[in-house]
Coordinates of C-alpha atoms and ligand atoms in Angstrom, one line a residue:
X7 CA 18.9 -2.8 -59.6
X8 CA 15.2 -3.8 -60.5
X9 CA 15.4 -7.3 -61.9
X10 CA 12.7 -9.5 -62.9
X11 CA 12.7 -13.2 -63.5
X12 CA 11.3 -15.0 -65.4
X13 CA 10.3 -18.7 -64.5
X14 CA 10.5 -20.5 -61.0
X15 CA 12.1 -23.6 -61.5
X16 CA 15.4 -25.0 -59.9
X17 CA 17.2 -22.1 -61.8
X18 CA 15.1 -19.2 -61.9
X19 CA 14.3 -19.4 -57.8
X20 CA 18.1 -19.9 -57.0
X21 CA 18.6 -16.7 -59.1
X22 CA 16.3 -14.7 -57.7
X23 CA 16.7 -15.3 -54.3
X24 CA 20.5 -15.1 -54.7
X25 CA 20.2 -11.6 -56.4
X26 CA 18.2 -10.4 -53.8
X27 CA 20.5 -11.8 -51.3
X28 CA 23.5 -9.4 -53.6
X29 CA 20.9 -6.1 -53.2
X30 CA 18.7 -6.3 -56.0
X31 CA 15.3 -5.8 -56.0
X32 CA 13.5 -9.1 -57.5
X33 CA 10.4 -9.9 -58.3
X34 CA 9.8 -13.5 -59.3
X35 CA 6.8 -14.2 -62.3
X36 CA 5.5 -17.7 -63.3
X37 CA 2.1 -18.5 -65.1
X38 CA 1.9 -21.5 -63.1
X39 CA -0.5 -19.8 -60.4
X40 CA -0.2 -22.8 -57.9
X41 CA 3.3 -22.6 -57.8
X42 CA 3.4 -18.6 -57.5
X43 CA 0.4 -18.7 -54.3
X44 CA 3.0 -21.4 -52.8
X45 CA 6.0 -19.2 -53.0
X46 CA 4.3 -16.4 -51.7
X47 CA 3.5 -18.8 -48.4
X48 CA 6.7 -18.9 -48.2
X49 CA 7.6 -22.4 -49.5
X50 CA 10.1 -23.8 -51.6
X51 CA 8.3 -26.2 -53.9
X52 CA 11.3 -28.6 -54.3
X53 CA 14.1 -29.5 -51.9
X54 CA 17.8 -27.5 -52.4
X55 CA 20.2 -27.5 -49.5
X56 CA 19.8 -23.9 -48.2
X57 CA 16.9 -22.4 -50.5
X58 CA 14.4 -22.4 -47.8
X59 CA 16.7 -19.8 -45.8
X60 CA 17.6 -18.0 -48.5
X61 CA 14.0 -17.7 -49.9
X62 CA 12.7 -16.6 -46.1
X63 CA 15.9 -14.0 -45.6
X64 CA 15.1 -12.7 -49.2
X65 CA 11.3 -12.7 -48.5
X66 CA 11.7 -10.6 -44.8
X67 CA 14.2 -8.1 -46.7
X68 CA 11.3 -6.7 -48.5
X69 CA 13.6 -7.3 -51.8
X70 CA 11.9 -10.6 -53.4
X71 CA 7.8 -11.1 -54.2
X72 CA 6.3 -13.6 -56.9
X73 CA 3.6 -12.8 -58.9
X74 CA 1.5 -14.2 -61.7
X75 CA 0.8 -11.4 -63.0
X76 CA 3.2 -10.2 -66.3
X77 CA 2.8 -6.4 -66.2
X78 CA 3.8 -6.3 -62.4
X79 CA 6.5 -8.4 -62.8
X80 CA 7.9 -6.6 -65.8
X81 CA 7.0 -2.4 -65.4
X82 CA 9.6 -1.8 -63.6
X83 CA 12.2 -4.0 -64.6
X84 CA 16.0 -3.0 -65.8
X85 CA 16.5 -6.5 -66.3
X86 CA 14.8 -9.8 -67.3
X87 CA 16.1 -12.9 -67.0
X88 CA 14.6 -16.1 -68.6
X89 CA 15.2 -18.5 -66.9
X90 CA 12.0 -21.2 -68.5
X91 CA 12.5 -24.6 -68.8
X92 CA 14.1 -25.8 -72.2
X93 CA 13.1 -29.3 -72.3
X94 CA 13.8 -32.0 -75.0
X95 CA 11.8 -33.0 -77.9
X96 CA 11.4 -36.6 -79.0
X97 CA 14.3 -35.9 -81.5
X98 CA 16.5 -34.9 -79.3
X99 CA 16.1 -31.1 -80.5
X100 CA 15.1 -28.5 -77.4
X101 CA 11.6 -27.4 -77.2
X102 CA 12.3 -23.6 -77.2
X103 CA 8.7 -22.9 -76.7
X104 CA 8.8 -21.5 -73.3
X105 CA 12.0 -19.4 -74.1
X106 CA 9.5 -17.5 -77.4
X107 CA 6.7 -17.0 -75.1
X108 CA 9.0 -15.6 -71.9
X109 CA 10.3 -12.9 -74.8
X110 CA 7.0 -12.3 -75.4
X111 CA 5.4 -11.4 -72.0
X112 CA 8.9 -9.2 -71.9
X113 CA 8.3 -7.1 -74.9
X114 CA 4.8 -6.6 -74.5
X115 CA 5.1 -5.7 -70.6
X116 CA 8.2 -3.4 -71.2
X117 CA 7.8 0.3 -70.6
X118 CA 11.7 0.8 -70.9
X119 CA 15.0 0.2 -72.6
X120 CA 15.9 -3.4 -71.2
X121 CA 18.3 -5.8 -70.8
X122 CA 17.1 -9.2 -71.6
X123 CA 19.5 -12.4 -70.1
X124 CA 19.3 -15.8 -71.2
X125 CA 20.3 -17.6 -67.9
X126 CA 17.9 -21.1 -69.5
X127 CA 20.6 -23.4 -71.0
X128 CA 19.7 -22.6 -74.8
X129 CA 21.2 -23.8 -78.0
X130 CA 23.6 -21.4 -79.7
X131 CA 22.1 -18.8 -81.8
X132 CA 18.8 -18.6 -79.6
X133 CA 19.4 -15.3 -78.4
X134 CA 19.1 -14.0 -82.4
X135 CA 15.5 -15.7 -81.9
X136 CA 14.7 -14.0 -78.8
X137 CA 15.9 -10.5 -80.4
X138 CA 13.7 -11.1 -83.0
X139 CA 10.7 -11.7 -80.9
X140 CA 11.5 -8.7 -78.4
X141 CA 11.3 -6.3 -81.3
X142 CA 8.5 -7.7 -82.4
X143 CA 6.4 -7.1 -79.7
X144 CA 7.7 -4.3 -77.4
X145 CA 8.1 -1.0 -78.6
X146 CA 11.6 -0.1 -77.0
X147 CA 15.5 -1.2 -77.0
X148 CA 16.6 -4.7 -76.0
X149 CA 20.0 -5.8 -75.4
X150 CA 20.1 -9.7 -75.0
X151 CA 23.0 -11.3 -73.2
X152 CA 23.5 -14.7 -72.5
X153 CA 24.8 -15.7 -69.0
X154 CA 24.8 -19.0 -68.6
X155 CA 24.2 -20.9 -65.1
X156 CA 26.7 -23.3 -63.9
X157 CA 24.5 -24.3 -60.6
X158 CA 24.3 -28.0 -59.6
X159 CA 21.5 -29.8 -58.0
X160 CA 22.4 -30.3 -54.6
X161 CA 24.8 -27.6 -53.9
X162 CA 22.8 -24.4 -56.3
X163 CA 22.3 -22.0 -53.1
X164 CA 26.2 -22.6 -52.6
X165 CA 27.2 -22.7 -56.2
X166 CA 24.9 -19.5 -56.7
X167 CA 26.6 -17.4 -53.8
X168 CA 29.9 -18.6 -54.4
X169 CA 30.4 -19.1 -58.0
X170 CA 33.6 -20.4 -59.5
X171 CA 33.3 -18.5 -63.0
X172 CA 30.6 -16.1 -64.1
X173 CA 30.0 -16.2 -67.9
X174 CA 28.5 -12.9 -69.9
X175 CA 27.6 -13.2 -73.0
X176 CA 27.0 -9.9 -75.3
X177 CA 27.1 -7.8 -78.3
X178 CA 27.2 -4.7 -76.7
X179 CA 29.7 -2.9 -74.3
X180 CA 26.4 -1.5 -72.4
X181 CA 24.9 -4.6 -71.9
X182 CA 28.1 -5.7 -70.4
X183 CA 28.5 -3.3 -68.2
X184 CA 25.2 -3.3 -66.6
X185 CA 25.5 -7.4 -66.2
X186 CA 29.3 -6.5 -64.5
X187 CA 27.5 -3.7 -62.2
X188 CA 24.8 -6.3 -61.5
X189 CA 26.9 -9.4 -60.7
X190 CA 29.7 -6.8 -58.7
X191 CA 28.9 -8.0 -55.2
X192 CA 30.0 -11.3 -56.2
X193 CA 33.2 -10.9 -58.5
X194 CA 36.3 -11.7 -55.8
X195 CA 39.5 -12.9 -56.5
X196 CA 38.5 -16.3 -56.9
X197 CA 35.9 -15.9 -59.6
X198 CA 36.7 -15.9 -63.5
X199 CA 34.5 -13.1 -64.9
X200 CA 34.1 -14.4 -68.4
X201 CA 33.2 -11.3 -71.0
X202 CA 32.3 -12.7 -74.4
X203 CA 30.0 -12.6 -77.3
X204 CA 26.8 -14.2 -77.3
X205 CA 27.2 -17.5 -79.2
X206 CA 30.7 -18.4 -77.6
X207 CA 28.4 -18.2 -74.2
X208 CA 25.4 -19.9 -75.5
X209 CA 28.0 -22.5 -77.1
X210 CA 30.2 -22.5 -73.9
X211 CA 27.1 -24.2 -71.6
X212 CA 26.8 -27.2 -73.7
X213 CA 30.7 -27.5 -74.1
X214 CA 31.1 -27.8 -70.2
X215 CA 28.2 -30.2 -69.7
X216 CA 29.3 -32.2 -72.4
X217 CA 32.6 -32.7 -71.3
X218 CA 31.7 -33.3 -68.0
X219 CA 29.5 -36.3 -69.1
X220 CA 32.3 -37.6 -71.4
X221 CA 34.4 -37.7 -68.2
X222 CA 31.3 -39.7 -66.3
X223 CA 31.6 -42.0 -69.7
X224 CA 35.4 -42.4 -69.7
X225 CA 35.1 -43.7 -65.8
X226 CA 32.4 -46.1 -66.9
X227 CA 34.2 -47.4 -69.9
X228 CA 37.2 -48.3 -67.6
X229 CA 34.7 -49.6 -65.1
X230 CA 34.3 -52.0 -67.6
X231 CA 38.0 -53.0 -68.7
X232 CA 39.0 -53.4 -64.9
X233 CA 36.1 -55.7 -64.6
X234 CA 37.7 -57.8 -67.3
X235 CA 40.9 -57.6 -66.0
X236 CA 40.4 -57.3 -62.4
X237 CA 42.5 -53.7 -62.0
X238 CA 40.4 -51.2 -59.7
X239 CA 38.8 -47.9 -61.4
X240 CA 38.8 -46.4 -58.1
X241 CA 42.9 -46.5 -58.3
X242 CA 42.6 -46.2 -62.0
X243 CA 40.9 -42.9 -61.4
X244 CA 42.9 -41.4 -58.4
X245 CA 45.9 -41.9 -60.2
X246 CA 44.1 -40.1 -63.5
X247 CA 43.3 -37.0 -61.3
X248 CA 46.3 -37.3 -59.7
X249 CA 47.7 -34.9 -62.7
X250 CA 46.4 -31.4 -63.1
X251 CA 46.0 -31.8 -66.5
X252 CA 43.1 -34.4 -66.2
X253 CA 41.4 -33.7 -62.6
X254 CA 39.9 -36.5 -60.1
X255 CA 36.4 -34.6 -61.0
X256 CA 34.0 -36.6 -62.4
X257 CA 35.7 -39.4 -63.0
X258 CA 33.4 -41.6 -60.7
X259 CA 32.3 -44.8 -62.4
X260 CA 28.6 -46.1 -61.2
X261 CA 25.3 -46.2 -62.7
X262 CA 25.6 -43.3 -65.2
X263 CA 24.9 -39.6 -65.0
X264 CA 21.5 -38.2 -65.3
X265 CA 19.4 -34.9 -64.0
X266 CA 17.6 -32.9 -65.8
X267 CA 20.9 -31.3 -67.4
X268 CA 23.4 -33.7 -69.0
X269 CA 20.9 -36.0 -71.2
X270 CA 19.0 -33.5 -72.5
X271 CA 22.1 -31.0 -72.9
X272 CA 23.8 -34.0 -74.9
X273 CA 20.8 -34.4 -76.9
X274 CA 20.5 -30.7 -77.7
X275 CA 24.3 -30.5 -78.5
X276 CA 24.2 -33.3 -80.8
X277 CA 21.5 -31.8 -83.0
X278 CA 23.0 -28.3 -83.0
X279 CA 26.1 -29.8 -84.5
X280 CA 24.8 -31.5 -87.2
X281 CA 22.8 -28.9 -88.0
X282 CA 25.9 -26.3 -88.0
X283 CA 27.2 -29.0 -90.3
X284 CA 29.6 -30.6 -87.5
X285 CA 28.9 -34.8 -87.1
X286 CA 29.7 -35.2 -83.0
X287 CA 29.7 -38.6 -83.1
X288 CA 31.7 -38.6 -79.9
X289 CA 28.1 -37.3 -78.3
X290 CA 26.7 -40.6 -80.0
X291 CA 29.2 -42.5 -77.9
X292 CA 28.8 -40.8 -74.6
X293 CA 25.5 -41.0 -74.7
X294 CA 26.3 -45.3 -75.5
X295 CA 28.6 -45.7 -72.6
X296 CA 26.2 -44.3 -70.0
X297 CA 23.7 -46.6 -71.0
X298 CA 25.9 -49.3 -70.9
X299 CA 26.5 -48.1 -67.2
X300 CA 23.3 -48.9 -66.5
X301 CA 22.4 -52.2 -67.9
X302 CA 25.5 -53.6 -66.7
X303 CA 24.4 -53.2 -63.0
X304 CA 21.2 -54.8 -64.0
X305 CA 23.3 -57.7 -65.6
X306 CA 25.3 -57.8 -62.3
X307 CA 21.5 -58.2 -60.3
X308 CA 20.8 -60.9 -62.1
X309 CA 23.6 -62.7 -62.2
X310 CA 23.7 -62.7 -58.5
X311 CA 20.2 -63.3 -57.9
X312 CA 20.1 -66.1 -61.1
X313 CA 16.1 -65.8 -61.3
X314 CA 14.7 -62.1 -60.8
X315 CA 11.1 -63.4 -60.3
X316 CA 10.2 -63.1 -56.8
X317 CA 13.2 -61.6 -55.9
X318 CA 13.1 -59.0 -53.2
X319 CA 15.6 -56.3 -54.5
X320 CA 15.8 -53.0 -52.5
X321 CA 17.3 -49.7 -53.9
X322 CA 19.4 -47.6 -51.8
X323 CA 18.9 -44.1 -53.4
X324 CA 16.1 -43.0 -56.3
X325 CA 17.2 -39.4 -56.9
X326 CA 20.1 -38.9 -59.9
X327 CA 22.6 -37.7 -57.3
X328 CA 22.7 -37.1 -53.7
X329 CA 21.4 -33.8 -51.6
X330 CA 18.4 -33.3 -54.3
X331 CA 15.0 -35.0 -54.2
X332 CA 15.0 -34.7 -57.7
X333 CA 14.0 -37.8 -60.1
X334 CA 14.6 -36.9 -63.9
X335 CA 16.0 -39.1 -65.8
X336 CA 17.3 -40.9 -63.0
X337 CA 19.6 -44.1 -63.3
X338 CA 17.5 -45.3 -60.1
X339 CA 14.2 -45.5 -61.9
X340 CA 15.7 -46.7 -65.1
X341 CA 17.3 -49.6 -63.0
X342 CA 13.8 -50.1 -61.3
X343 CA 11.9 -50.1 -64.1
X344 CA 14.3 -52.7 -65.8
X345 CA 14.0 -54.9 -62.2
X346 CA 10.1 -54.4 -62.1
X347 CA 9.7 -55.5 -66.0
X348 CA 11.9 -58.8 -65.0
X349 CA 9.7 -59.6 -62.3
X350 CA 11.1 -58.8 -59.6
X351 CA 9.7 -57.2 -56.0
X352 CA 11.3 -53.5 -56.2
X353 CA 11.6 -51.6 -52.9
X354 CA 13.3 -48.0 -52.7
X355 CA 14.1 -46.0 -49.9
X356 CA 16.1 -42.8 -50.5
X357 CA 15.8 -40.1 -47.9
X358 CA 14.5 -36.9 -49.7
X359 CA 13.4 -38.2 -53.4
X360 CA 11.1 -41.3 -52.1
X361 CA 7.8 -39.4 -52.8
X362 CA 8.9 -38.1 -56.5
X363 CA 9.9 -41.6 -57.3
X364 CA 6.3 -43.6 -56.8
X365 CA 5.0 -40.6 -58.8
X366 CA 7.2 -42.0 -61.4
X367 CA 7.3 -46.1 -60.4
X368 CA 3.7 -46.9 -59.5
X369 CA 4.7 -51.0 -58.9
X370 CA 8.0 -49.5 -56.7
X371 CA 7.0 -50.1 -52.9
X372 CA 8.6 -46.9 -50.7
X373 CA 9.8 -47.2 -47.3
X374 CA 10.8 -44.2 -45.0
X375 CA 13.6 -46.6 -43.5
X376 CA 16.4 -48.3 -44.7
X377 CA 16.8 -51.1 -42.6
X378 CA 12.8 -51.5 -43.0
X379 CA 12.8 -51.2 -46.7
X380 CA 15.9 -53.8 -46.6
X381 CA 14.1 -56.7 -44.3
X382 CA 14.2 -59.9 -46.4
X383 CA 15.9 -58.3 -49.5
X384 CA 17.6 -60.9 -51.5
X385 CA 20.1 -58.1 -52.9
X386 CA 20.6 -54.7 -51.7
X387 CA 21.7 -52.4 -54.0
X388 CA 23.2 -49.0 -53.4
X389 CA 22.3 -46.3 -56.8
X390 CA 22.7 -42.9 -55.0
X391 CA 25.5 -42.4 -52.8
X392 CA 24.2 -40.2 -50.2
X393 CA 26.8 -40.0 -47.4
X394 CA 24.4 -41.6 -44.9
X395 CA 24.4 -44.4 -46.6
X396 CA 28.3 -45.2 -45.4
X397 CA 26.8 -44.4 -41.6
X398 CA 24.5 -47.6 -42.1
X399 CA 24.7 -50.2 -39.4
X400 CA 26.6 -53.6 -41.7
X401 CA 26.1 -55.6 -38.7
X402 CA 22.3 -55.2 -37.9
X403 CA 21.5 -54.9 -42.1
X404 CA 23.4 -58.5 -42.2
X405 CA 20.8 -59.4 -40.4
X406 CA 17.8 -58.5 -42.2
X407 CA 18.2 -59.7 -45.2
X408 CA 17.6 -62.6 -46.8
X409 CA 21.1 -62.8 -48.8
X410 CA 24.1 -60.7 -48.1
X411 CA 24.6 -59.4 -51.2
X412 CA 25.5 -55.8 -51.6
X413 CA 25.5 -54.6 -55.7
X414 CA 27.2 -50.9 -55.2
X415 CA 26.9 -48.9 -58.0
X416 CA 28.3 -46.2 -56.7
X417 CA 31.5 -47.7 -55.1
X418 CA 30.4 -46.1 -51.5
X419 CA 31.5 -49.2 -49.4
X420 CA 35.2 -49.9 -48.5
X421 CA 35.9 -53.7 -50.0
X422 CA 37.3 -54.9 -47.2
X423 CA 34.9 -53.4 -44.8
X424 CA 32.0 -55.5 -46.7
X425 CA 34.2 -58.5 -46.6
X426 CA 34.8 -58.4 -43.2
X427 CA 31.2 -58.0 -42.3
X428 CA 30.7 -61.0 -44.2
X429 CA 29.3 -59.6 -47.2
X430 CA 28.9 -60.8 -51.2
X431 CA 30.1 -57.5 -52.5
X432 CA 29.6 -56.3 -56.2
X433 CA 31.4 -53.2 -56.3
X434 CA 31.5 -51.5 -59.9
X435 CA 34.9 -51.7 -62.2
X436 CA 36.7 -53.5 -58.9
X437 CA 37.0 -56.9 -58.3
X438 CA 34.3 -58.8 -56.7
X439 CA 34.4 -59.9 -53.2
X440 CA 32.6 -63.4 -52.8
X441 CA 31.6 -64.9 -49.6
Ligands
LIG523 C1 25.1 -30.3 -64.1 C2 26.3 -29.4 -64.1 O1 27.3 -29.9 -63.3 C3 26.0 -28.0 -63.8 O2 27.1 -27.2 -64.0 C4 24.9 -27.5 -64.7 O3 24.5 -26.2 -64.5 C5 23.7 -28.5 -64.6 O4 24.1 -29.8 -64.9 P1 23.7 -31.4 -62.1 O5 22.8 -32.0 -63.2 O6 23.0 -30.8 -60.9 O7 24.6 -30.3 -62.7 O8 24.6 -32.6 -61.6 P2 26.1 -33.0 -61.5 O9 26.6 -32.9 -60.2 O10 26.9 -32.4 -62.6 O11 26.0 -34.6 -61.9 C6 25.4 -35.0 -63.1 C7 25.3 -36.5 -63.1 O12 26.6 -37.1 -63.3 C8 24.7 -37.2 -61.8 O13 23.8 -38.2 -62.2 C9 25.9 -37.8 -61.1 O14 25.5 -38.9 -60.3 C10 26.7 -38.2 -62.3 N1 28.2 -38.3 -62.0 C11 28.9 -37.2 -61.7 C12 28.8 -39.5 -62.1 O15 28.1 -40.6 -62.4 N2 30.1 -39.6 -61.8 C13 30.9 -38.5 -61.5 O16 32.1 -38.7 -61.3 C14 30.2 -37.3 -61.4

């Protein structure tokens, strides 16, 4: 199938690269001419596990180009997908901006009958909007299905080949049927092939994120209850996914959740709701927790360090989550801008996302190793836990720094390990192991 996409992000390049990986024919368009001249070099412009290979195998099949130009990307197209950014508004509303004008270029540039997929995450009843615009400006028939993606940061190559569920959205059995001839080399046995209606999809995205970020919230509110009474989350948890009904799945207590998805997905379901007439307070309350998350590991900083001024304080991990180099909204920064404004010294080292994070901390000093970012650290604290972090040498980072205290907000470190190499160790929601 001919397939164009629209947008370059995180999203859209999985996407196309993946569907040219199935046997489609794509051709990538973004207005953002810097970005398009880099892809066709050849380069990734952000870090995802696997992308690089998949953009280079896609690129020598002959089956994947990038242009900046609308009509070539569009002429020959069966299929559009949007795949813009939706980013937030101050109000918490989503800025649906990009989503009008990538309907736009569609309409206008289409010479055919189409199918036009929502794959951005969009609040529910957008794809009405988008029909409305695609009539408006092209002069043919457009079926609009929403087909949500489920990809995480970190594993979207893998998520993207090997997807759990695939979710269609659409009023038509047409449109349906060309999205089940276009996803067909992926459907196996193992993947749920959701057919639905459009606003059940559109609604379905934010009801899986938001869930997901009330479990992160439910972890963190027990983090703070075993605090007080000295049970251990970690157990707490196990035990909770221990039945099928609840799942060990992101139930990890730490600094909070973050990306580029959950707060603004939060946000964006909390104002659809009221405006559907529906008060989500429990969104309200999420949203509370995880930032409860976060100041309480900064409470734990200064407890142990008393006085933050002058304080050397190294961060172990600036992206949201491990396996990305991403930054948005990351509990790193917030907890280094909190450190920075309270005086202290703030060093980061994080091995893919230290570049992004200066761009966003100017007074953050970077190092390109841990052990040198950590030499003479009053406190060491882990916010990211990428698995390399468990490889570090205890012994030889003793050493270095100026107090042994470890503040893990991620719960990476075994207790007993870090008591036995002689550390002060300030797990989160489990009890505290003093020197
Ligand atoms: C999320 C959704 O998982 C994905 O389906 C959607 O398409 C986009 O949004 P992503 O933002 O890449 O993906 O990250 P995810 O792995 O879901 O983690 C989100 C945040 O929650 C991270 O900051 C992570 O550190 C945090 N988290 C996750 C926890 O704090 N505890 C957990 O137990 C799990």
């Amino acid at each position: 199938m001919k397939i164009a996409v629209v947008g370059t992000g995180h999203v859209g390049l999985v996407t196309a690269a993946t569907l040219a990986r199935i046997g489609h024919v794509v051709v990538g368009f973004d207005d953002d001419r810097s970005k398009v001249d880099r892809l066709l070099a050849g380069k990734s412009p952000f870090y995802e596990p696997g992308l690089q290979e998949l953009l280079d195998e896609a690129s020598a099949s002959g089956r994947l180009t990038f242009t900046h130009d609308p009509q070539g990307a569009i002429r020959d197209a069966e299929v559009a997908f949007i795949c813009v950014g939706t980013p937030s508004r101050p109000d918490g509303d989503v800025n649906l901006l990009a989503v009008e004008r990538a309907a736009g270029t569609i309409g206008e540039n289409a010479i055919r009958d189409m199918v036009v997929v929502e794959k951005s995450t969009v609040p529910v009843q957008t794809a009405d909007r988008v029909k409305t615009i695609l009539q408006r400006t092209g002069r043919h028939r457009f079926s609009v299905v929403s087909n949500p993606e489920f990809l995480r940061e970190g594993s979207a190559v893998a998520d993207s080949l090997h997807p759990v569920r695939i979710l269609v959205g659409a009023n038509d059995d047409e449109a349906h049927r060309v999205m089940r001839d276009l996803y067909e080399p992926l459907i196996r046995d193992s993947v749920v092939y959701h057919a639905t209606d459009i606003s059940t999809a559109e609604l379905a995205k934010h009801a899986c994120n938001a869930f997901l970020a009330l479990k992160v919230s439910f972890a963190n509110a027990l983090a703070r209850i075993c605090e007080a009474s000295g049970a251990d989350v970690v157990a707490v948890a196990d035990i909770m996914g221990s039945d099928p009904r609840i799942g060990r799945a992101f139930l990890d207590a730490g600094l909070g959740y973050g990306g580029y998805c959950f707060p603004k997905d939060l946000a964006a379901f909390r104002t659809q709701a009221t405006r559907l007439g529906y008060d989500f307070r429990l969104l309200d309350e999420i949203v509370r927790i995880n930032d409860q998350a976060l100041e309480s590991t900064f409470a734990k900083i200064k407890e142990a360090m008393w006085n933050l001024e002058d304080k050397r304080i190294v961060l172990l991990g600036l992206s949201f989550k491990p396996g990305t180099d991403d930054v948005r909204e990351s509990p790193p920064l917030r907890l280094a801008h909190l450190l920075v404004e309270a005086g202290a010294r703030v060093i980061g080292y994080d091995p893919r996302a230290g570049a992004n994070a200066k761009a966003e901390v100017a007074d953050l000093e970077i190092f390109d190793d841990p052990y040198a970012a950590a030499e003479g650290a009053h406190c060491l604290v882990v916010c990211t836990e990428w698995p390399e972090f468990a490889e570090l040498d205890l012994v030889k980072l003793k050493g270095i720094l100026t107090n042994p205290i470890v503040v893990d907000a991620r719960n990476l470190f075994d207790p007993e390990v870090m008591a036995g190499a002689g550390f002060t160790y300030i797990p989160v929601g489990r009890p505290t192991v003093n020197l």
